[in-house]
Tab-separated table of C-alpha atoms in Angstrom:
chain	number	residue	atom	x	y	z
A	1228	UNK	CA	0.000	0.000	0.000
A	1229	UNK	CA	1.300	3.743	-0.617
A	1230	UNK	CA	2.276	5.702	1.930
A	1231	UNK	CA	3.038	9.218	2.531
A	1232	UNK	CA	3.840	11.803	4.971
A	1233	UNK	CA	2.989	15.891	4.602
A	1234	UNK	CA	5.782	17.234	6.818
A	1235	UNK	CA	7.742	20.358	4.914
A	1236	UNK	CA	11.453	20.777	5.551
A	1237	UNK	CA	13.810	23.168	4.175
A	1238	UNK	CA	17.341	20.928	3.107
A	1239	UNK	CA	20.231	22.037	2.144
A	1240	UNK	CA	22.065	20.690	-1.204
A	1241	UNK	CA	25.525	20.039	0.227
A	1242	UNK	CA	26.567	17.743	-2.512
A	1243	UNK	CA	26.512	17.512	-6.252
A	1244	UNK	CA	28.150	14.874	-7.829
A	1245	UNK	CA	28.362	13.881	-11.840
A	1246	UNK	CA	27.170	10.487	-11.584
A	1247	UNK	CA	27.143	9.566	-15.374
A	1248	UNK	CA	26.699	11.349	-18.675
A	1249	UNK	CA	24.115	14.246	-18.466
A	1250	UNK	CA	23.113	12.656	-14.567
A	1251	UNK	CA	23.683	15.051	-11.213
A	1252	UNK	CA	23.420	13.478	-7.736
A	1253	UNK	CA	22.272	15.922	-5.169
A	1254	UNK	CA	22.573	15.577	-1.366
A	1255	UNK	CA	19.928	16.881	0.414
A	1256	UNK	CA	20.524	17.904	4.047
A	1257	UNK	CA	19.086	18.635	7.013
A	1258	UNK	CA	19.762	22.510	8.103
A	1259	UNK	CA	19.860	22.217	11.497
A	1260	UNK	CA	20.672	18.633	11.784
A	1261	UNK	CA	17.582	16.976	12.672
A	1262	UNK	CA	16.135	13.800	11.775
A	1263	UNK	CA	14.579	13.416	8.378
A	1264	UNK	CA	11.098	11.741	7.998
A	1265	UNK	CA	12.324	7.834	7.584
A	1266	UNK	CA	11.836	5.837	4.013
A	1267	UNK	CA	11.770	2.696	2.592
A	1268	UNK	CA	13.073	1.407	-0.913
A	1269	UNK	CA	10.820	2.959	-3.884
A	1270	UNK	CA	10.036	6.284	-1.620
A	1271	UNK	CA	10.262	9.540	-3.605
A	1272	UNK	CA	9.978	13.216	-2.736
A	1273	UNK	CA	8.405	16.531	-3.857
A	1274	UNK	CA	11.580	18.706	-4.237
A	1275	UNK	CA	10.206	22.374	-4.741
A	1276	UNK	CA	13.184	24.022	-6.430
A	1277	UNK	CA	14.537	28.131	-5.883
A	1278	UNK	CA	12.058	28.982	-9.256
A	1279	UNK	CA	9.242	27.228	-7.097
A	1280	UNK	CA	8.958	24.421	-9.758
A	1281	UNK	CA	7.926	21.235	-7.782
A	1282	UNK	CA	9.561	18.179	-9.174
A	1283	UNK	CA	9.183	14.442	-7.716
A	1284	UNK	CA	12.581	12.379	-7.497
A	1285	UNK	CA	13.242	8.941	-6.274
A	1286	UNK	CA	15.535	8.362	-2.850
A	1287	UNK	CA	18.712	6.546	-4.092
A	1288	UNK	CA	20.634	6.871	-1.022
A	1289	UNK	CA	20.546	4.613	2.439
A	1290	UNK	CA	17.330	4.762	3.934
A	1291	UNK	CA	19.254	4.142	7.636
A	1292	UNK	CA	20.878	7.521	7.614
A	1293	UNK	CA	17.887	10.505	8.395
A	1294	UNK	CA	20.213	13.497	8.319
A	1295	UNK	CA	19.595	14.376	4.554
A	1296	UNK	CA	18.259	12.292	1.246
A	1297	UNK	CA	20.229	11.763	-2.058
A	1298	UNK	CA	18.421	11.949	-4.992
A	1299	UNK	CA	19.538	11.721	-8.849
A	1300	UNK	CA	18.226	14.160	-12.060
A	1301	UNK	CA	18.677	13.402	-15.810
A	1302	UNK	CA	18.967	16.284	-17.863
A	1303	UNK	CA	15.636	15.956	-20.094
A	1304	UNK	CA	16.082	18.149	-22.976
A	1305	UNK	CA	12.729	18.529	-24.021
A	1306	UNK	CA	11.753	18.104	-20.364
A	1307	UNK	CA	9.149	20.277	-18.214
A	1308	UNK	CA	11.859	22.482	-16.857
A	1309	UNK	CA	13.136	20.598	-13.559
A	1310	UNK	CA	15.876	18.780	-14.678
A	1311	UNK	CA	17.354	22.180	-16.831
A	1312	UNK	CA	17.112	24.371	-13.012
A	1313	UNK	CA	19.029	21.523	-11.671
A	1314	UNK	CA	21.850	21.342	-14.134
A	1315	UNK	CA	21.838	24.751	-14.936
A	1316	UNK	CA	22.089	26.354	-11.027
A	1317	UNK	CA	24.532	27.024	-8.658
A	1318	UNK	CA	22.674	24.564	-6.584
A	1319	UNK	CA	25.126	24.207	-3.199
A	1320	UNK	CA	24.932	25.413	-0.474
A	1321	UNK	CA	21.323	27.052	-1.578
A	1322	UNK	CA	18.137	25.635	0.368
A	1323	UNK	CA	15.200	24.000	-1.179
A	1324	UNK	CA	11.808	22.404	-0.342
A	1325	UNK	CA	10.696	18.769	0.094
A	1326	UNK	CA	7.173	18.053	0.521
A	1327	UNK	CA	5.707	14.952	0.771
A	1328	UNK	CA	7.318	11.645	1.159
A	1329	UNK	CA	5.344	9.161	-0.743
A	1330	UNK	CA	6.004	5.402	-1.818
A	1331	UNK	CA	4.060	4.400	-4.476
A	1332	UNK	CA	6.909	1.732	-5.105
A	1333	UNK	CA	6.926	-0.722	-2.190
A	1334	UNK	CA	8.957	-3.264	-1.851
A	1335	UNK	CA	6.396	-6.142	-0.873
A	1336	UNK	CA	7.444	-9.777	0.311
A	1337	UNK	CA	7.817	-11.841	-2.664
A	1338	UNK	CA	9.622	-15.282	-2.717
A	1339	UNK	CA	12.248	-14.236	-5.918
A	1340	UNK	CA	12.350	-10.876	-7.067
A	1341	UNK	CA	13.902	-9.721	-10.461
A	1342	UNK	CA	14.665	-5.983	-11.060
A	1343	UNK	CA	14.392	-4.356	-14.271
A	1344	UNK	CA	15.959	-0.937	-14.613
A	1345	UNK	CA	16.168	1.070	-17.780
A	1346	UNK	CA	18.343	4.466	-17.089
A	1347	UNK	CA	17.529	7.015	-14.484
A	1348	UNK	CA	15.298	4.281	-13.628
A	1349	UNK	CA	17.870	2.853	-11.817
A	1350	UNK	CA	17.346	5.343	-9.234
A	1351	UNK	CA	14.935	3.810	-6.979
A	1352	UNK	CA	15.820	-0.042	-7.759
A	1353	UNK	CA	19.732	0.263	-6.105
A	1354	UNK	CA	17.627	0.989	-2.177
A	1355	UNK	CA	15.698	-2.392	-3.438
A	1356	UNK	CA	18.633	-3.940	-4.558
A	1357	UNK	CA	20.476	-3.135	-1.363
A	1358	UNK	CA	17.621	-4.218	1.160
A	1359	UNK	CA	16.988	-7.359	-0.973
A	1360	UNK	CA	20.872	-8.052	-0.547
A	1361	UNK	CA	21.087	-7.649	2.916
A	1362	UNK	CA	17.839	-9.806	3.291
A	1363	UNK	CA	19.497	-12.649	1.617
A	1364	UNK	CA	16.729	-13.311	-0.435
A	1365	UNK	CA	16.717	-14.450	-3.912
A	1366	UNK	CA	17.164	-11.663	-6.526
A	1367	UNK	CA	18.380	-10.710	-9.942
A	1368	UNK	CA	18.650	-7.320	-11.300
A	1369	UNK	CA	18.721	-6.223	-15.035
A	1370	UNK	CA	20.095	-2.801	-16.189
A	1371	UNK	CA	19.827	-1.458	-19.342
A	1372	UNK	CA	21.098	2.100	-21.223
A	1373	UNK	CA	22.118	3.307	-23.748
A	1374	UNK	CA	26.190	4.337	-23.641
A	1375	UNK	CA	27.487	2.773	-20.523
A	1376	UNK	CA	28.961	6.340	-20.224
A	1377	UNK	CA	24.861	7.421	-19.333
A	1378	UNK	CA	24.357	4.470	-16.564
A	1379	UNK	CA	24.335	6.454	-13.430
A	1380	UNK	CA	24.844	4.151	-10.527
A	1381	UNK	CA	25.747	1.229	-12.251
A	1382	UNK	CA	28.805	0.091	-10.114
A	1383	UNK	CA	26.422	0.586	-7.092
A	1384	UNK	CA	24.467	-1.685	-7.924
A	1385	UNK	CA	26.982	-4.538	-9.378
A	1386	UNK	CA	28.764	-3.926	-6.069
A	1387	UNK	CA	25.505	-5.009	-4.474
A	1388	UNK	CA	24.762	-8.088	-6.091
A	1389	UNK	CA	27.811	-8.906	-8.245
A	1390	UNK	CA	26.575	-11.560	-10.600
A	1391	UNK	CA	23.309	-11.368	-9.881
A	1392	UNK	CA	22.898	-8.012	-11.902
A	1393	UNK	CA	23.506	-7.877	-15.343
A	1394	UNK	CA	24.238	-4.671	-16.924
A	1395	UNK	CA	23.426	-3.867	-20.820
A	1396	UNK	CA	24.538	-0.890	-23.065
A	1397	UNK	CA	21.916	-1.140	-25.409
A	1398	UNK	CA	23.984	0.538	-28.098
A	1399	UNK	CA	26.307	-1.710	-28.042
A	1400	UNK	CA	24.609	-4.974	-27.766
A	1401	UNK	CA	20.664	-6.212	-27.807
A	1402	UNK	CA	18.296	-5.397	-25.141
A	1403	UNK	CA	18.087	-9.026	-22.679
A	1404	UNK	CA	15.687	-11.712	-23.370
A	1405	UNK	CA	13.047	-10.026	-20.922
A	1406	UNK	CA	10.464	-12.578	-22.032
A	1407	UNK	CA	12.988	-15.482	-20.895
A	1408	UNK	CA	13.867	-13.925	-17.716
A	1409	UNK	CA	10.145	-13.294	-16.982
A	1410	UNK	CA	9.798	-17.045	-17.550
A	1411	UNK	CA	12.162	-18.459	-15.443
A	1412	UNK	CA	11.032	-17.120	-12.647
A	1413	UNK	CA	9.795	-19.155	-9.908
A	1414	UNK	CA	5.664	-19.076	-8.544
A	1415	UNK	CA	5.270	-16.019	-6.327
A	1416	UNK	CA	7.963	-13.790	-7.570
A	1417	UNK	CA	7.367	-10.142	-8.737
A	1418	UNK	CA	9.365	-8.276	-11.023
A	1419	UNK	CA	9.959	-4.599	-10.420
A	1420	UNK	CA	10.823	-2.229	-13.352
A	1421	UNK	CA	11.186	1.599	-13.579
A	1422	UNK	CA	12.471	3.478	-16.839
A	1423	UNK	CA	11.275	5.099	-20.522
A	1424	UNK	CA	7.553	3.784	-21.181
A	1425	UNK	CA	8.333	1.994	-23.609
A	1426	UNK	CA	10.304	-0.830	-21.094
A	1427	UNK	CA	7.706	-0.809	-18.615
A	1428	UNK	CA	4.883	-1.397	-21.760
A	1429	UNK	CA	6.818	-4.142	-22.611
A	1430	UNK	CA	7.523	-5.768	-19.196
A	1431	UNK	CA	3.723	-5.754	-18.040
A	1432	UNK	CA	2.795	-7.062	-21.130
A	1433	UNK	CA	5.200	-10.023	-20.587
A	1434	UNK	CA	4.626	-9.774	-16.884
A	1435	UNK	CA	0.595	-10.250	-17.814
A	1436	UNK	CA	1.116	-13.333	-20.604
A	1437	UNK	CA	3.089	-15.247	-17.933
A	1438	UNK	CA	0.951	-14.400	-14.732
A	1439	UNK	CA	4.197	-13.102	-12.843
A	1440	UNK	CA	3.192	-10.069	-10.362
A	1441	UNK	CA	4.276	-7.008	-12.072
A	1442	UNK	CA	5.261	-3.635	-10.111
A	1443	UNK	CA	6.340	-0.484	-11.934
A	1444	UNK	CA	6.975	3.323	-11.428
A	1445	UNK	CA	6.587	6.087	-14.531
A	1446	UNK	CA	8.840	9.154	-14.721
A	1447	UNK	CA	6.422	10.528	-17.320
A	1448	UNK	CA	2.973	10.453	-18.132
A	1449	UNK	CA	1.950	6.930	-20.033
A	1450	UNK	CA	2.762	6.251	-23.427
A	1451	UNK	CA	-0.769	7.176	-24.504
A	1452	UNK	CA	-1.806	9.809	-22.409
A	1453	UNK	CA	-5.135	9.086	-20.355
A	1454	UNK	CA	-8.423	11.646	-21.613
A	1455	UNK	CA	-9.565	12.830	-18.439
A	1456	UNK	CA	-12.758	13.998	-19.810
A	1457	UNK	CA	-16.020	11.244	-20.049
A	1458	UNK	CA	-19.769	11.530	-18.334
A	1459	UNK	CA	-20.445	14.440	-15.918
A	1460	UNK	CA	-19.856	13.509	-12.618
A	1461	UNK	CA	-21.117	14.477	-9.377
A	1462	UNK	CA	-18.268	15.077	-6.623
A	1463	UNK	CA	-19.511	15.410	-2.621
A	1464	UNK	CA	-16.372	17.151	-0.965
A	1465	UNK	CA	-17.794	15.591	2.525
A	1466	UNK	CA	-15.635	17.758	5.114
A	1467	UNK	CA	-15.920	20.716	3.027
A	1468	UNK	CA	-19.942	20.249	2.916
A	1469	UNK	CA	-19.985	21.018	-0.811
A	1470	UNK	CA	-21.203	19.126	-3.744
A	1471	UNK	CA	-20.123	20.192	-6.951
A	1472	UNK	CA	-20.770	18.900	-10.965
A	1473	UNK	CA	-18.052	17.707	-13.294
A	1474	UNK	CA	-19.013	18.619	-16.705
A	1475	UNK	CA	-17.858	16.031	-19.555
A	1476	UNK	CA	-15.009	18.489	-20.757
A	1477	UNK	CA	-13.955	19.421	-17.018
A	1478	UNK	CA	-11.319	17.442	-15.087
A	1479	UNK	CA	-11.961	16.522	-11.691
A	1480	UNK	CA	-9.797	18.144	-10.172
A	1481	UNK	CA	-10.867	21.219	-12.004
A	1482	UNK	CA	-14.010	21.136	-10.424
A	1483	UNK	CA	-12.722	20.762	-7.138
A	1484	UNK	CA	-10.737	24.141	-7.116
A	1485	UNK	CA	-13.614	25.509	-8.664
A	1486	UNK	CA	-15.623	25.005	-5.627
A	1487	UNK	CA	-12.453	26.630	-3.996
A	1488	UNK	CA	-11.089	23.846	-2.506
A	1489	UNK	CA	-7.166	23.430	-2.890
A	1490	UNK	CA	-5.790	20.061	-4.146
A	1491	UNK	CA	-1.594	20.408	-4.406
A	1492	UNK	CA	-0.778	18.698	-8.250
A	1493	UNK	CA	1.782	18.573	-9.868
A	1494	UNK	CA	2.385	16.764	-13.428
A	1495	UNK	CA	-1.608	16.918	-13.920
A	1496	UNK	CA	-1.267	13.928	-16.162
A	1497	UNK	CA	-1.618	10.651	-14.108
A	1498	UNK	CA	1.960	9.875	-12.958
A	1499	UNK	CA	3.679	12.060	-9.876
A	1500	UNK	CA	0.844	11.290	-7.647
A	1501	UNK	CA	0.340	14.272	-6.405
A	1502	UNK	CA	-2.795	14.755	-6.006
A	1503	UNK	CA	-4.052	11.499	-4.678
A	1504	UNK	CA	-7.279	12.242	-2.815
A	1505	UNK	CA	-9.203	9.959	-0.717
A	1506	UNK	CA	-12.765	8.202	-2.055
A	1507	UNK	CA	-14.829	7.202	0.609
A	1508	UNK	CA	-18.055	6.455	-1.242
A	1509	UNK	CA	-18.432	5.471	-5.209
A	1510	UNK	CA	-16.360	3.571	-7.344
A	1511	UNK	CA	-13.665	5.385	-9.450
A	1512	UNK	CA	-12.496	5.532	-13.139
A	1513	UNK	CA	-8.585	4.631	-12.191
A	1514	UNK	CA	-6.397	6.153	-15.721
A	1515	UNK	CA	-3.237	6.458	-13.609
A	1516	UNK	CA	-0.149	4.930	-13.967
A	1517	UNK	CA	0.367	5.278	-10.123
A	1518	UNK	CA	-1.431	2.435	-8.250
A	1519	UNK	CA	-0.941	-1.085	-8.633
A	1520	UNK	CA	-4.082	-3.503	-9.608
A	1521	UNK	CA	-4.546	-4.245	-6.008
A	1522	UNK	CA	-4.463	-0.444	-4.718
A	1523	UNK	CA	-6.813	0.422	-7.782
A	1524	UNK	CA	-9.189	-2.663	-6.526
A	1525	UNK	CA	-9.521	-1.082	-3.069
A	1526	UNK	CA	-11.096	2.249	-4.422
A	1527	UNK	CA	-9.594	4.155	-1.478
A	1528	UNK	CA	-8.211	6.646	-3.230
A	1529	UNK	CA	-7.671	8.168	-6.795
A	1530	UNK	CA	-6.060	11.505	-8.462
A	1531	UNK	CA	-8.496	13.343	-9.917
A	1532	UNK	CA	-6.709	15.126	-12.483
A	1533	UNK	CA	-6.768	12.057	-14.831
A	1534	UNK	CA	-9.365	9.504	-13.408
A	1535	UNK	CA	-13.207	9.684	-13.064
A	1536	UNK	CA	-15.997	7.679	-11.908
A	1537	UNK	CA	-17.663	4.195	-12.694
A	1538	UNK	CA	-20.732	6.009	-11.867
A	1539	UNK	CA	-22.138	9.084	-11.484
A	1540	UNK	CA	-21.004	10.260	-8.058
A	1541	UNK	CA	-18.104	9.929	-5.860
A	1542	UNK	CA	-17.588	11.051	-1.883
A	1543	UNK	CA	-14.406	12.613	-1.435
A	1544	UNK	CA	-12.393	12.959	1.954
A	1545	UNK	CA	-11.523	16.672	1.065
């Protein structure tokens, strides 16, 4: 299940480090010293940078040490702005924002696990790697890019499971056999993957042909992005003691703020998870790519800037 926490700190980037070919690691620290919410393998954080852009980035450092977090950016050149203000700043020594603490990504018991990373990807699969290590379960990890010279991290995680992880420089040599990897894995395994969309289309399509448990994280909104418009829908914001009306061309969370009720987003298309917001009554139209099968099954909650309603109504916790 996802958790989260809504504390606000202000960190200090004390480190930047060129971790591979157009990659920055950042060290995030604690101003004063204190102890930093704690996090498990697959967390991420809201890191509102000096511009006030709010970006989300996985934790790729050791969850055991609370006095700052170590996160990883990829220059995107025809990003949304976040990963140019971090290359392109005189980051240290400046303060910044982190919001939110969130795992989307958990690692759940499993009796084999295989991990499939495909470049920045990487980022929150070493923590996994690392806690699956130290576990002494069974594991195998998978790690593709393209240039070795662009694989952040990769001797992290080859010094965590030596022959167990297999790295791949996909311009050198063909992307792995996922299909055959997929296949040889034992009953009750799960296979985590995190990279481009195009990897994680083609691992839960294998994933789904061979009935192996499939867990994966986007960095960007799905392949195809999800239409967030459909049938009007009727929203009850129970604490607020409002009901409001989603028109077929209005997004959800439009509608909320229109009744003046604040809902902090971020990407607005389905993948940061933002703005995940409580259901307590009515069934909703998941078109995430945040929660697994089993958290959309639940109904708990959704994120109403993509998904809508199997219905005409939902109760909302807001």
């Amino acid at each position: 299940m996802s958790t989260s926490t809504s504390t606000e700190h202000a960190l200090r980037v004390t480190r930047l480090t060129w971790e591979a070919d157009g990659v920055v690691g950042l060290r995030l620290s604690a101003v004063d010293g204190r102890q930093l919410p704690p996090w498990e393998p697959g967390a991420h954080v809201d890191v509102r940078l000096p511009s006030g852009l709010s970006r989300q980035y996985s934790l790729c450092g050791d969850p055991a040490d609370r006095t700052g977090y170590d996160i990883a950016v990829r220059l995107e050149a025809d990003g949304r702005g976040g990963s140019a203000e971090v290359h392109g700043t005189a980051l240290i020594g400046r303060e910044v924002v982190v919001t939110e603490v969130r795992n989307h990504f958990p690692l759940t018991d499993a009796a084999e696990y295989l991990l499939i990373a495909g470049g920045i990807g990487v980022t929150p699969l070493l923590p996994m790697a690392r806690a699956l290590a130290a576990r002494g379960v069974p594991w195998s990890a998978v790690y593709c890019g393209r240039g070795a010279a662009t694989m952040a991290f990769r001797a992290e995680l080859v010094a965590a499971g030596g022959e167990r992880v297999r790295c791949v420089d996909t311009a050198a040599e063909p992307r792995p056999d996922l299909k055959g990897l997929v296949g040889a894995l034992g009953p009750d395994a799960v296979v985590y993957c995190c990279g481009p969309n195009s990897l994680l289309d083609d691992v839960t399509e294998i994933c789904d042909a061979a009935g192996v448990r499939c867990e994966t994280e986007h960095f960007s909104a799905a392949t195809a992005v999800p239409d967030a418009g459909g049938e009007e829908v009727e929203l009850e914001l129970r604490r607020t003691g409002v009901t409001v009306v989603a028109g077929p061309e209005t997004t959800l969370l439009e509608a909320i703020r229109d009744a003046g009720v604040d809902v902090e987003s971020d990407c607005e298309e389905g993948y940061c998870g933002t703005c995940e917001t409580r259901v307590l009554e009515g069934v909703p139209d998941h078109r995430d790519v945040v929660l697994s099968k089993a958290e959309r099954a639940t109904g708990r909650t959704f994120f109403p800037c993509v998904s809508r309603a199997c219905g005409r109504k939902l109760v909302l916790d807001l």
